[in-house]
Amino acid sequence: MNGASREALVAGRESLDALTDNTSADATKLADELAAVTTLLDREVSLRRVLTDPAQSGEAKAELAQRLLSGQVGGETVDLVSGMVRSRWSRSRDLVDATEELANTADLTAAQKAGALDGVEDELFRFGRIVSSSPELRSALTDKAATATAKGELLRSLLGGKANVATERLVVRLVTQPRGRSLEAGLESLSKLAAARRDRMVAVVSSAVPLSDQQKQRLGAVLAKLYGREMHLNLDVDPSVLGGITVQVGDEVINGSIAERLDEATRRLAG
């Protein structure tokens, strides 16, 4: 998002945080209701255009949202969405994306309150690795001919009782409502959103053998110092690394593997 939409999303995040900081707020209920609003806005193109029309006053758009949503979702969700449509948006589609992000953030907040956020982060990462290594599973989860109900049942059979409730909810929502994204892109986005709950960056670390606790602590400290932010490590064992490690933070790759050094030596000899 750019410009006005970015500012509107920041305001929406702050409003959600203010709501969920209240111990009486049900973050999981907020997540469900915001997800329902996302589905509505995604389906009703003309509605979201009206709600983001810069020619209309913010108050008029908020009143429309209140009339549409009152009685359908709780008052906290009505107030949150009304506040969002008061803001200016660069594109009508950005309002849908922002509402979806807030729904996912609410589920992550519920996990954080339960002390389970670290586990959810790890489970999202591991599930992504399972999908990437299983073409059959990926095909079943992305099959356009399969119903959302069937996909949801498949995921619940895989994750139910084995993963955190928040992880299951997030993955089921992503798979059953992909909104044009690839499964991999959606899982990566969820992983980054989970890390952002504690203002952390995510580093994907690949090594030929599992790292010891001491090595993980040392690596985390080095990366935190390098990037100036706390770093969450997603660990992946990859025998093709051949030794050393590779670290990916966003689009940046720090490669310290033997394989990379061999490739570099080969390139120099060839040159």
mmCIF file of C-alpha atoms in Angstrom:
data_model
loop_
_atom_site.group_PDB
_atom_site.id
_atom_site.type_symbol
_atom_site.label_atom_id
_atom_site.label_comp_id
_atom_site.label_asym_id
_atom_site.label_seq_id
_atom_site.Cartn_x
_atom_site.Cartn_y
_atom_site.Cartn_z
ATOM 1 C CA MET A 1 0.000 0.000 0.000
ATOM 2 C CA ASN A 2 1.091 3.549 -0.672
ATOM 3 C CA GLY A 3 0.160 7.065 0.336
ATOM 4 C CA ALA A 4 -3.250 7.499 1.893
ATOM 5 C CA SER A 5 -3.916 3.758 2.147
ATOM 6 C CA ARG A 6 -0.757 3.182 4.169
ATOM 7 C CA GLU A 7 -1.770 5.892 6.625
ATOM 8 C CA ALA A 8 -5.304 4.497 6.842
ATOM 9 C CA LEU A 9 -3.976 1.009 7.581
ATOM 10 C CA VAL A 10 -1.738 2.347 10.362
ATOM 11 C CA ALA A 11 -4.758 4.048 11.904
ATOM 12 C CA GLY A 12 -6.755 0.819 11.631
ATOM 13 C CA ARG A 13 -3.997 -1.136 13.359
ATOM 14 C CA GLU A 14 -3.888 1.382 16.178
ATOM 15 C CA SER A 15 -7.659 1.163 16.638
ATOM 16 C CA LEU A 16 -7.521 -2.632 16.740
ATOM 17 C CA ASP A 17 -4.686 -2.554 19.264
ATOM 18 C CA ALA A 18 -6.680 -0.154 21.428
ATOM 19 C CA LEU A 19 -9.649 -2.528 21.349
ATOM 20 C CA THR A 20 -7.688 -5.693 22.060
ATOM 21 C CA ASP A 21 -5.639 -4.078 24.827
ATOM 22 C CA ASN A 22 -8.891 -4.176 26.766
ATOM 23 C CA THR A 23 -8.924 -7.521 28.542
ATOM 24 C CA SER A 24 -12.688 -7.817 28.055
ATOM 25 C CA ALA A 25 -12.388 -7.678 24.263
ATOM 26 C CA ASP A 26 -12.793 -11.023 22.493
ATOM 27 C CA ALA A 27 -10.046 -10.965 19.866
ATOM 28 C CA THR A 28 -11.210 -14.219 18.287
ATOM 29 C CA LYS A 29 -14.729 -12.857 17.814
ATOM 30 C CA LEU A 30 -13.272 -9.701 16.288
ATOM 31 C CA ALA A 31 -11.265 -11.874 13.887
ATOM 32 C CA ASP A 32 -14.364 -13.769 12.768
ATOM 33 C CA GLU A 33 -16.379 -10.607 12.247
ATOM 34 C CA LEU A 34 -13.610 -8.763 10.408
ATOM 35 C CA ALA A 35 -13.168 -11.822 8.184
ATOM 36 C CA ALA A 36 -16.898 -11.694 7.391
ATOM 37 C CA VAL A 37 -16.602 -8.010 6.490
ATOM 38 C CA THR A 38 -13.616 -8.842 4.282
ATOM 39 C CA THR A 39 -15.706 -11.416 2.399
ATOM 40 C CA LEU A 40 -18.512 -8.869 1.954
ATOM 41 C CA LEU A 41 -16.214 -6.139 0.642
ATOM 42 C CA ASP A 42 -14.353 -8.570 -1.603
ATOM 43 C CA ARG A 43 -17.611 -9.723 -3.172
ATOM 44 C CA GLU A 44 -19.421 -6.368 -3.398
ATOM 45 C CA VAL A 45 -17.191 -4.248 -5.612
ATOM 46 C CA SER A 46 -19.676 -1.366 -5.874
ATOM 47 C CA LEU A 47 -19.999 -1.195 -2.083
ATOM 48 C CA ARG A 48 -16.296 -0.931 -1.425
ATOM 49 C CA ARG A 49 -16.033 1.760 -4.112
ATOM 50 C CA VAL A 50 -18.707 3.789 -2.357
ATOM 51 C CA LEU A 51 -17.003 3.301 1.006
ATOM 52 C CA THR A 52 -13.682 4.567 -0.384
ATOM 53 C CA ASP A 53 -15.057 7.289 -2.669
ATOM 54 C CA PRO A 54 -13.010 10.456 -1.971
ATOM 55 C CA ALA A 55 -15.942 12.580 -3.170
ATOM 56 C CA GLN A 56 -18.032 11.386 -0.209
ATOM 57 C CA SER A 57 -17.513 12.727 3.291
ATOM 58 C CA GLY A 58 -15.972 10.421 5.849
ATOM 59 C CA GLU A 59 -18.997 10.800 8.088
ATOM 60 C CA ALA A 60 -21.404 9.794 5.299
ATOM 61 C CA LYS A 61 -19.346 6.675 4.553
ATOM 62 C CA ALA A 62 -19.166 5.786 8.235
ATOM 63 C CA GLU A 63 -22.936 6.116 8.572
ATOM 64 C CA LEU A 64 -23.422 3.806 5.587
ATOM 65 C CA ALA A 65 -21.103 1.203 7.117
ATOM 66 C CA GLN A 66 -22.974 1.428 10.408
ATOM 67 C CA ARG A 67 -26.353 0.927 8.747
ATOM 68 C CA LEU A 68 -25.096 -2.094 6.805
ATOM 69 C CA LEU A 69 -23.248 -3.807 9.637
ATOM 70 C CA SER A 70 -25.320 -3.036 12.715
ATOM 71 C CA GLY A 71 -27.019 -6.213 13.863
ATOM 72 C CA GLN A 72 -24.762 -8.315 11.629
ATOM 73 C CA VAL A 73 -21.567 -7.948 13.680
ATOM 74 C CA GLY A 74 -20.762 -6.642 17.146
ATOM 75 C CA GLY A 75 -20.543 -2.990 18.045
ATOM 76 C CA GLU A 76 -16.753 -3.055 18.367
ATOM 77 C CA THR A 77 -16.395 -4.325 14.794
ATOM 78 C CA VAL A 78 -18.919 -1.769 13.529
ATOM 79 C CA ASP A 79 -16.946 1.029 15.189
ATOM 80 C CA LEU A 80 -13.653 -0.285 13.845
ATOM 81 C CA VAL A 81 -14.868 -0.568 10.231
ATOM 82 C CA SER A 82 -16.632 2.799 10.457
ATOM 83 C CA GLY A 83 -13.381 4.382 11.536
ATOM 84 C CA MET A 84 -11.556 2.756 8.639
ATOM 85 C CA VAL A 85 -13.962 4.066 5.989
ATOM 86 C CA ARG A 86 -13.640 7.565 7.410
ATOM 87 C CA SER A 87 -10.023 7.454 6.264
ATOM 88 C CA ARG A 88 -8.892 8.118 2.721
ATOM 89 C CA TRP A 89 -7.811 5.146 0.584
ATOM 90 C CA SER A 90 -5.677 5.216 -2.550
ATOM 91 C CA ARG A 91 -7.551 2.230 -4.015
ATOM 92 C CA SER A 92 -10.821 0.608 -3.025
ATOM 93 C CA ARG A 93 -9.076 -2.781 -2.998
ATOM 94 C CA ASP A 94 -6.764 -1.567 -0.240
ATOM 95 C CA LEU A 95 -9.711 -1.363 2.166
ATOM 96 C CA VAL A 96 -10.375 -5.093 1.642
ATOM 97 C CA ASP A 97 -6.710 -5.984 2.143
ATOM 98 C CA ALA A 98 -6.545 -3.890 5.304
ATOM 99 C CA THR A 99 -9.693 -5.446 6.776
ATOM 100 C CA GLU A 100 -8.296 -8.906 6.094
ATOM 101 C CA GLU A 101 -5.001 -8.000 7.746
ATOM 102 C CA LEU A 102 -6.820 -6.782 10.841
ATOM 103 C CA ALA A 103 -8.796 -10.046 10.987
ATOM 104 C CA ASN A 104 -5.560 -12.030 10.917
ATOM 105 C CA THR A 105 -3.953 -9.691 13.441
ATOM 106 C CA ALA A 106 -6.873 -10.216 15.816
ATOM 107 C CA ASP A 107 -6.316 -13.987 15.714
ATOM 108 C CA LEU A 108 -2.595 -13.475 16.341
ATOM 109 C CA THR A 109 -3.407 -11.150 19.217
ATOM 110 C CA ALA A 110 -5.550 -13.875 20.771
ATOM 111 C CA ALA A 111 -2.594 -16.251 20.455
ATOM 112 C CA GLN A 112 -0.275 -13.661 21.974
ATOM 113 C CA LYS A 113 -2.570 -13.173 24.955
ATOM 114 C CA ALA A 114 -2.557 -16.937 25.458
ATOM 115 C CA GLY A 115 1.256 -17.011 25.348
ATOM 116 C CA ALA A 116 1.185 -19.041 22.136
ATOM 117 C CA LEU A 117 2.433 -16.555 19.544
ATOM 118 C CA ASP A 118 5.894 -18.120 19.195
ATOM 119 C CA GLY A 119 4.301 -21.503 18.584
ATOM 120 C CA VAL A 120 1.972 -20.077 15.938
ATOM 121 C CA GLU A 121 4.912 -18.478 14.129
ATOM 122 C CA ASP A 122 6.768 -21.778 14.067
ATOM 123 C CA GLU A 123 3.709 -23.738 12.965
ATOM 124 C CA LEU A 124 3.010 -21.393 10.071
ATOM 125 C CA PHE A 125 6.587 -21.791 8.911
ATOM 126 C CA ARG A 126 6.548 -25.572 9.245
ATOM 127 C CA PHE A 127 3.228 -25.843 7.440
ATOM 128 C CA GLY A 128 4.686 -23.829 4.565
ATOM 129 C CA ARG A 129 7.599 -26.257 4.366
ATOM 130 C CA ILE A 130 5.217 -29.235 4.380
ATOM 131 C CA VAL A 131 3.206 -27.734 1.525
ATOM 132 C CA SER A 132 6.316 -26.989 -0.526
ATOM 133 C CA SER A 133 7.527 -30.574 -0.124
ATOM 134 C CA SER A 134 4.177 -32.190 -0.948
ATOM 135 C CA PRO A 135 2.833 -31.428 -4.444
ATOM 136 C CA GLU A 136 -0.185 -33.628 -3.760
ATOM 137 C CA LEU A 137 -1.175 -31.653 -0.680
ATOM 138 C CA ARG A 138 -0.607 -28.322 -2.403
ATOM 139 C CA SER A 139 -2.717 -29.471 -5.345
ATOM 140 C CA ALA A 140 -5.562 -30.514 -3.037
ATOM 141 C CA LEU A 141 -5.489 -27.209 -1.167
ATOM 142 C CA THR A 142 -5.398 -25.059 -4.313
ATOM 143 C CA ASP A 143 -7.760 -27.112 -6.506
ATOM 144 C CA LYS A 144 -10.320 -24.650 -7.890
ATOM 145 C CA ALA A 145 -12.788 -27.477 -8.409
ATOM 146 C CA ALA A 146 -12.768 -28.393 -4.715
ATOM 147 C CA THR A 147 -15.198 -26.623 -2.405
ATOM 148 C CA ALA A 148 -14.108 -24.398 0.458
ATOM 149 C CA THR A 149 -15.874 -26.817 2.812
ATOM 150 C CA ALA A 150 -13.852 -29.768 1.541
ATOM 151 C CA LYS A 151 -10.591 -27.854 1.862
ATOM 152 C CA GLY A 152 -11.480 -26.747 5.363
ATOM 153 C CA GLU A 153 -12.262 -30.302 6.419
ATOM 154 C CA LEU A 154 -8.959 -31.514 4.981
ATOM 155 C CA LEU A 155 -7.024 -28.881 6.904
ATOM 156 C CA ARG A 156 -8.851 -29.594 10.138
ATOM 157 C CA SER A 157 -8.031 -33.277 9.772
ATOM 158 C CA LEU A 158 -4.360 -32.348 9.332
ATOM 159 C CA LEU A 159 -4.080 -29.618 11.959
ATOM 160 C CA GLY A 160 -6.858 -30.289 14.441
ATOM 161 C CA GLY A 161 -5.413 -31.142 17.829
ATOM 162 C CA LYS A 162 -1.858 -30.937 16.430
ATOM 163 C CA ALA A 163 -1.494 -27.186 15.944
ATOM 164 C CA ASN A 164 -2.524 -24.109 17.870
ATOM 165 C CA VAL A 165 -6.140 -23.052 17.329
ATOM 166 C CA ALA A 166 -4.982 -19.714 15.910
ATOM 167 C CA THR A 167 -2.734 -21.472 13.392
ATOM 168 C CA GLU A 168 -5.609 -23.644 12.231
ATOM 169 C CA ARG A 169 -7.945 -20.652 11.900
ATOM 170 C CA LEU A 170 -5.413 -18.610 9.932
ATOM 171 C CA VAL A 171 -4.518 -21.413 7.536
ATOM 172 C CA VAL A 172 -8.135 -22.446 6.956
ATOM 173 C CA ARG A 173 -9.093 -18.844 6.207
ATOM 174 C CA LEU A 174 -6.190 -18.438 3.808
ATOM 175 C CA VAL A 175 -6.913 -21.645 1.908
ATOM 176 C CA THR A 176 -10.677 -21.221 1.709
ATOM 177 C CA GLN A 177 -10.490 -17.496 0.876
ATOM 178 C CA PRO A 178 -7.247 -17.066 -1.103
ATOM 179 C CA ARG A 179 -8.383 -13.871 -2.854
ATOM 180 C CA GLY A 180 -6.115 -14.498 -5.827
ATOM 181 C CA ARG A 181 -2.905 -15.141 -3.886
ATOM 182 C CA SER A 182 -0.721 -18.187 -4.091
ATOM 183 C CA LEU A 183 -0.690 -20.399 -1.011
ATOM 184 C CA GLU A 184 3.019 -19.742 -0.506
ATOM 185 C CA ALA A 185 2.598 -15.958 -0.680
ATOM 186 C CA GLY A 186 -0.276 -16.089 1.780
ATOM 187 C CA LEU A 187 1.664 -18.177 4.303
ATOM 188 C CA GLU A 188 4.676 -15.871 4.017
ATOM 189 C CA SER A 189 2.442 -12.874 4.643
ATOM 190 C CA LEU A 190 0.954 -14.509 7.737
ATOM 191 C CA SER A 191 4.418 -15.361 9.046
ATOM 192 C CA LYS A 192 5.551 -11.753 8.677
ATOM 193 C CA LEU A 193 2.396 -10.498 10.343
ATOM 194 C CA ALA A 194 2.989 -12.836 13.282
ATOM 195 C CA ALA A 195 6.548 -11.563 13.665
ATOM 196 C CA ALA A 196 5.350 -7.958 13.542
ATOM 197 C CA ARG A 197 3.217 -8.534 16.635
ATOM 198 C CA ARG A 198 6.407 -8.204 18.635
ATOM 199 C CA ASP A 199 8.168 -5.865 16.251
ATOM 200 C CA ARG A 200 10.425 -8.643 15.107
ATOM 201 C CA MET A 201 11.827 -9.516 11.739
ATOM 202 C CA VAL A 202 11.835 -13.074 10.401
ATOM 203 C CA ALA A 203 15.049 -14.802 9.335
ATOM 204 C CA VAL A 204 14.765 -18.090 7.439
ATOM 205 C CA VAL A 205 17.884 -20.063 8.385
ATOM 206 C CA SER A 206 18.928 -23.130 6.366
ATOM 207 C CA SER A 207 21.651 -25.420 7.668
ATOM 208 C CA ALA A 208 22.911 -28.882 6.800
ATOM 209 C CA VAL A 209 22.332 -30.093 10.370
ATOM 210 C CA PRO A 210 20.153 -28.757 13.210
ATOM 211 C CA LEU A 211 21.667 -25.827 15.112
ATOM 212 C CA SER A 212 22.330 -26.157 18.827
ATOM 213 C CA ASP A 213 20.555 -23.859 21.285
ATOM 214 C CA GLN A 214 23.807 -21.948 21.771
ATOM 215 C CA GLN A 215 24.250 -21.486 18.027
ATOM 216 C CA LYS A 216 20.663 -20.264 17.672
ATOM 217 C CA GLN A 217 21.104 -17.750 20.480
ATOM 218 C CA ARG A 218 24.396 -16.490 19.039
ATOM 219 C CA LEU A 219 22.947 -16.190 15.527
ATOM 220 C CA GLY A 220 19.845 -14.400 16.814
ATOM 221 C CA ALA A 221 22.002 -11.904 18.718
ATOM 222 C CA VAL A 222 24.219 -11.233 15.681
ATOM 223 C CA LEU A 223 21.236 -10.680 13.372
ATOM 224 C CA ALA A 224 19.475 -8.466 15.915
ATOM 225 C CA LYS A 225 22.588 -6.293 16.130
ATOM 226 C CA LEU A 226 22.942 -6.237 12.334
ATOM 227 C CA TYR A 227 19.333 -5.242 11.626
ATOM 228 C CA GLY A 228 18.628 -3.275 14.790
ATOM 229 C CA ARG A 229 15.521 -5.326 15.610
ATOM 230 C CA GLU A 230 14.699 -8.513 17.470
ATOM 231 C CA MET A 231 14.859 -11.444 15.057
ATOM 232 C CA HIS A 232 12.680 -14.555 14.978
ATOM 233 C CA LEU A 233 14.500 -17.545 13.487
ATOM 234 C CA ASN A 234 12.641 -19.992 11.254
ATOM 235 C CA LEU A 235 14.965 -23.005 11.084
ATOM 236 C CA ASP A 236 15.123 -25.372 8.130
ATOM 237 C CA VAL A 237 17.452 -28.357 7.788
ATOM 238 C CA ASP A 238 18.626 -28.671 4.185
ATOM 239 C CA PRO A 239 21.375 -31.229 3.416
ATOM 240 C CA SER A 240 22.132 -29.466 0.116
ATOM 241 C CA VAL A 241 23.665 -26.583 2.089
ATOM 242 C CA LEU A 242 26.676 -28.894 2.704
ATOM 243 C CA GLY A 243 27.829 -27.025 5.788
ATOM 244 C CA GLY A 244 27.611 -23.531 7.183
ATOM 245 C CA ILE A 245 24.308 -21.739 6.932
ATOM 246 C CA THR A 246 22.266 -19.495 4.677
ATOM 247 C CA VAL A 247 20.082 -16.759 6.147
ATOM 248 C CA GLN A 248 17.275 -14.960 4.317
ATOM 249 C CA VAL A 249 15.779 -11.786 5.782
ATOM 250 C CA GLY A 250 13.136 -10.412 3.459
ATOM 251 C CA ASP A 251 14.729 -10.150 0.029
ATOM 252 C CA GLU A 252 18.283 -10.222 1.395
ATOM 253 C CA VAL A 253 20.215 -13.494 1.484
ATOM 254 C CA ILE A 254 23.334 -13.972 3.609
ATOM 255 C CA ASN A 255 25.020 -17.080 2.281
ATOM 256 C CA GLY A 256 27.752 -18.726 4.312
ATOM 257 C CA SER A 257 27.386 -22.262 3.039
ATOM 258 C CA ILE A 258 30.170 -24.488 1.709
ATOM 259 C CA ALA A 259 28.096 -25.022 -1.423
ATOM 260 C CA GLU A 260 28.115 -21.296 -2.110
ATOM 261 C CA ARG A 261 31.874 -21.111 -1.569
ATOM 262 C CA LEU A 262 32.398 -24.019 -3.978
ATOM 263 C CA ASP A 263 30.187 -22.313 -6.549
ATOM 264 C CA GLU A 264 32.138 -19.080 -6.118
ATOM 265 C CA ALA A 265 35.450 -20.895 -6.537
ATOM 266 C CA THR A 266 34.122 -22.596 -9.688
ATOM 267 C CA ARG A 267 33.028 -19.240 -11.102
ATOM 268 C CA ARG A 268 36.482 -17.733 -10.450
ATOM 269 C CA LEU A 269 38.243 -20.671 -12.109
ATOM 270 C CA ALA A 270 35.910 -20.433 -15.101
ATOM 271 C CA GLY A 271 36.615 -16.727 -15.356
#
